[in-house]
Amino acid sequence: MMARAGAGPLRRLVVLRHAKSAWPAGVPDHERPLAPRGRRDAPAAGRALAEADCLPDLAVCSTAVRARQTWELASAQWGTPPPVQHDGRVYAAEVPELLDVVRGAPDHVRTLLLVGHNPGLEELVLDLAGDALDDVLDDVTTKFPTSAIAFLSWHGRTWASLAPGTALLTDMIVARGKKKA
């Protein structure tokens, strides 16, 4: 299936799955923090976005602790982080809820970063991608691990017009930080 060419400016949706989380006993799922690996990988995700020249104009982040920590560590890698909206709808969301969140972005935003959780994020990427470069679609289908970043592009006058199958999946990377020696 080919992505339909829309009218309007080029828009980019960047989807970032939170970094690796810890599983402390007795801590509710929403309150789980990042694991040591997650604290290494989240800044690497921020650097990867900067290197890809894909810094957002706005970020929408789940209210879960691990997603908020991922956002804080990733955005700390940039000179001036963009505004962020912490949105409870992103936590444990399925595609319809995530689409509502994305479609609610202000029209002046050209690049939107969505920080959240699987399986919703992976399903959102697959739902929106009408086409992909190289083998990127297969990569996302195979695995969308923690700290994975998917890059979707499409043309549209408003975010509200984003529809399934209308975006081009241009890349997916998995940011990994290095252990200190």
C-alpha positions as a LaTeX table, in Angstrom:
\begin{tabular}{lrrr}
\hline
Residue & $x$ (\AA) & $y$ (\AA) & $z$ (\AA) \\
\hline
Met1 & 0.00 & 0.00 & 0.00 \\
Met2 & 1.37 & 3.44 & $-0.89$ \\
Ala3 & 1.04 & 6.48 & 1.31 \\
Arg4 & $-1.25$ & 9.04 & $-0.23$ \\
Ala5 & 0.34 & 12.35 & $-1.06$ \\
Gly6 & $-1.57$ & 14.95 & 0.91 \\
Ala7 & $-1.79$ & 18.66 & 0.52 \\
Gly8 & $-0.03$ & 20.93 & 2.94 \\
Pro9 & 3.37 & 21.20 & 4.57 \\
Leu10 & 5.61 & 18.30 & 5.43 \\
Arg11 & 4.93 & 17.10 & 8.96 \\
Arg12 & 6.92 & 14.58 & 10.96 \\
Leu13 & 5.68 & 12.37 & 13.75 \\
Val14 & 8.49 & 10.94 & 15.85 \\
Val15 & 7.47 & 8.05 & 18.08 \\
Leu16 & 9.73 & 7.21 & 21.03 \\
Arg17 & 9.11 & 4.18 & 23.20 \\
His18 & 10.24 & 4.85 & 26.77 \\
Ala19 & 13.63 & 3.51 & 27.81 \\
Lys20 & 14.07 & 0.27 & 29.79 \\
Ser21 & 12.15 & 0.36 & 33.05 \\
Ala22 & 12.73 & $-1.24$ & 36.42 \\
Trp23 & 10.27 & $-3.58$ & 38.12 \\
Pro24 & 10.57 & $-2.74$ & 41.83 \\
Ala25 & 8.39 & $-4.86$ & 44.10 \\
Gly26 & 5.19 & $-3.21$ & 45.24 \\
Val27 & 5.43 & $-0.28$ & 42.83 \\
Pro28 & 2.33 & 0.26 & 40.65 \\
Asp29 & 2.94 & 0.03 & 36.91 \\
His30 & 2.36 & 3.76 & 36.34 \\
Glu31 & 5.03 & 4.61 & 38.93 \\
Arg32 & 7.81 & 2.32 & 37.69 \\
Pro33 & 11.08 & 4.24 & 37.12 \\
Leu34 & 13.79 & 3.66 & 34.57 \\
Ala35 & 16.28 & 0.86 & 35.12 \\
Pro36 & 20.01 & 1.64 & 35.00 \\
Arg37 & 20.06 & 0.66 & 31.31 \\
Gly38 & 17.13 & 3.00 & 30.69 \\
Arg39 & 18.99 & 5.86 & 32.35 \\
Arg40 & 21.83 & 5.23 & 29.86 \\
Asp41 & 19.60 & 4.74 & 26.82 \\
Ala42 & 17.30 & 7.77 & 27.24 \\
Pro43 & 20.10 & 10.34 & 26.76 \\
Ala44 & 21.28 & 8.30 & 23.76 \\
Ala45 & 17.76 & 8.70 & 22.30 \\
Gly46 & 18.04 & 12.47 & 22.72 \\
Arg47 & 21.41 & 12.50 & 20.97 \\
Ala48 & 20.04 & 10.28 & 18.18 \\
Leu49 & 17.19 & 12.73 & 17.55 \\
Ala50 & 19.65 & 15.64 & 17.41 \\
Glu51 & 21.95 & 13.72 & 15.04 \\
Ala52 & 18.96 & 12.90 & 12.82 \\
Asp53 & 18.13 & 16.63 & 12.74 \\
Cys54 & 14.67 & 15.74 & 13.99 \\
Leu55 & 14.13 & 17.79 & 17.12 \\
Pro56 & 10.45 & 18.32 & 17.84 \\
Asp57 & 8.50 & 21.55 & 18.03 \\
Leu58 & 6.32 & 19.92 & 20.68 \\
Ala59 & 6.47 & 16.72 & 22.73 \\
Val60 & 3.51 & 14.80 & 24.10 \\
Cys61 & 4.53 & 12.41 & 26.84 \\
Ser62 & 2.76 & 9.76 & 28.88 \\
Thr63 & 2.30 & 10.59 & 32.54 \\
Ala64 & 3.98 & 7.32 & 33.60 \\
Val65 & 7.20 & 7.86 & 35.54 \\
Arg66 & 9.36 & 5.86 & 33.10 \\
Ala67 & 8.10 & 7.90 & 30.12 \\
Arg68 & 8.58 & 11.22 & 31.95 \\
Gln69 & 12.12 & 10.21 & 32.92 \\
Thr70 & 12.85 & 9.19 & 29.32 \\
Trp71 & 11.64 & 12.59 & 28.12 \\
Glu72 & 13.67 & 14.47 & 30.75 \\
Leu73 & 16.91 & 12.62 & 30.00 \\
Ala74 & 16.46 & 12.73 & 26.21 \\
Ser75 & 15.50 & 16.40 & 26.02 \\
Ala76 & 18.38 & 17.37 & 28.33 \\
Gln77 & 20.67 & 16.56 & 25.38 \\
Trp78 & 19.37 & 19.55 & 23.40 \\
Gly79 & 20.19 & 23.23 & 23.84 \\
Thr80 & 16.60 & 24.33 & 24.29 \\
Pro81 & 14.01 & 21.60 & 24.71 \\
Pro82 & 10.60 & 22.23 & 23.17 \\
Pro83 & 7.44 & 22.49 & 25.22 \\
Val84 & 6.08 & 19.21 & 26.56 \\
Gln85 & 2.54 & 18.17 & 27.35 \\
His86 & 2.13 & 15.30 & 29.80 \\
Asp87 & $-1.01$ & 13.52 & 28.72 \\
Gly88 & $-2.60$ & 10.70 & 30.71 \\
Arg89 & $-4.30$ & 9.40 & 27.57 \\
Val90 & $-0.92$ & 8.16 & 26.26 \\
Tyr91 & $-0.45$ & 5.74 & 29.17 \\
Ala92 & $-1.68$ & 2.24 & 28.19 \\
Ala93 & $-3.31$ & 3.72 & 25.09 \\
Glu94 & $-4.41$ & 1.86 & 22.00 \\
Val95 & $-4.28$ & 3.27 & 18.47 \\
Pro96 & $-7.59$ & 5.23 & 18.57 \\
Glu97 & $-6.56$ & 7.10 & 21.72 \\
Leu98 & $-3.06$ & 7.76 & 20.41 \\
Leu99 & $-4.49$ & 9.06 & 17.13 \\
Asp100 & $-6.74$ & 11.42 & 19.10 \\
Val101 & $-3.69$ & 12.74 & 20.96 \\
Val102 & $-1.68$ & 13.26 & 17.77 \\
Arg103 & $-4.60$ & 14.81 & 15.92 \\
Gly104 & $-4.93$ & 17.33 & 18.75 \\
Ala105 & $-1.50$ & 18.84 & 18.10 \\
Pro106 & $-1.54$ & 22.53 & 17.16 \\
Asp107 & $-1.33$ & 23.20 & 13.44 \\
His108 & 1.86 & 25.29 & 13.76 \\
Val109 & 3.75 & 22.18 & 14.95 \\
Arg110 & 5.72 & 20.61 & 12.11 \\
Thr111 & 7.53 & 17.92 & 14.11 \\
Leu112 & 5.71 & 16.20 & 16.97 \\
Leu113 & 7.37 & 13.78 & 19.39 \\
Leu114 & 5.18 & 11.18 & 21.09 \\
Val115 & 6.75 & 9.43 & 24.12 \\
Gly116 & 4.87 & 6.40 & 25.34 \\
His117 & 4.46 & 2.65 & 25.59 \\
Asn118 & 4.04 & $-0.57$ & 23.69 \\
Pro119 & 2.05 & $-2.20$ & 22.29 \\
Gly120 & 0.18 & 1.00 & 21.40 \\
Leu121 & 3.12 & 2.87 & 19.88 \\
Glu122 & 4.18 & 0.00 & 17.64 \\
Glu123 & 0.60 & $-0.49$ & 16.47 \\
Leu124 & 0.26 & 3.26 & 15.81 \\
Val125 & 3.38 & 3.29 & 13.64 \\
Leu126 & 2.20 & 0.26 & 11.68 \\
Asp127 & $-1.29$ & 1.73 & 11.30 \\
Leu128 & $-0.09$ & 5.10 & 10.00 \\
Ala129 & 2.60 & 3.79 & 7.66 \\
Gly130 & 1.17 & 3.42 & 4.18 \\
Asp131 & 4.68 & 2.86 & 2.88 \\
Ala132 & 8.23 & 2.69 & 4.18 \\
Leu133 & 11.79 & 3.16 & 3.03 \\
Asp134 & 14.01 & 0.10 & 2.72 \\
Asp135 & 13.13 & $-2.61$ & 5.26 \\
Val136 & 11.99 & $-0.24$ & 8.01 \\
Leu137 & 8.43 & $-1.59$ & 8.12 \\
Asp138 & 9.76 & $-5.12$ & 8.61 \\
Asp139 & 12.04 & $-3.85$ & 11.38 \\
Val140 & 9.12 & $-2.30$ & 13.29 \\
Thr141 & 6.99 & $-5.40$ & 12.74 \\
Thr142 & 9.77 & $-7.63$ & 14.04 \\
Lys143 & 10.43 & $-5.64$ & 17.21 \\
Phe144 & 9.89 & $-2.13$ & 18.58 \\
Pro145 & 12.04 & $-2.37$ & 21.70 \\
Thr146 & 12.55 & 0.10 & 24.51 \\
Ser147 & 14.25 & 3.32 & 23.32 \\
Ala148 & 13.12 & 2.64 & 19.75 \\
Ile149 & 12.43 & 5.74 & 17.66 \\
Ala150 & 10.24 & 5.64 & 14.55 \\
Phe151 & 10.15 & 8.52 & 12.07 \\
Leu152 & 6.97 & 9.10 & 10.05 \\
Ser153 & 6.50 & 11.85 & 7.45 \\
Trp154 & 3.35 & 13.06 & 5.72 \\
His155 & 1.86 & 16.15 & 4.13 \\
Gly156 & $-1.16$ & 17.76 & 5.73 \\
Arg157 & $-2.61$ & 21.14 & 6.56 \\
Thr158 & $-3.60$ & 20.00 & 10.04 \\
Trp159 & $-2.72$ & 17.19 & 12.40 \\
Ala160 & $-6.42$ & 16.39 & 12.54 \\
Ser161 & $-6.20$ & 15.17 & 8.93 \\
Leu162 & $-3.63$ & 12.44 & 9.71 \\
Ala163 & $-5.22$ & 9.12 & 8.77 \\
Pro164 & $-4.15$ & 5.47 & 8.74 \\
Gly165 & $-1.96$ & 4.56 & 5.79 \\
Thr166 & $-1.08$ & 8.16 & 4.89 \\
Ala167 & 2.42 & 8.44 & 6.35 \\
Leu168 & 5.80 & 7.31 & 5.07 \\
Leu169 & 7.87 & 5.42 & 7.64 \\
Thr170 & 11.34 & 6.78 & 6.87 \\
Asp171 & 13.46 & 5.22 & 9.60 \\
Met172 & 13.59 & 3.39 & 12.89 \\
Ile173 & 16.54 & 3.44 & 15.23 \\
Val174 & 17.13 & 1.95 & 18.65 \\
Ala175 & 19.14 & 4.22 & 20.92 \\
Arg176 & 21.51 & 2.50 & 23.28 \\
Gly177 & 23.84 & 4.16 & 25.77 \\
Lys178 & 27.21 & 2.72 & 26.66 \\
Lys179 & 28.09 & 1.28 & 30.03 \\
Lys180 & 30.83 & 3.14 & 31.82 \\
Ala181 & 34.08 & 1.21 & 32.01 \\
\hline
\end{tabular}
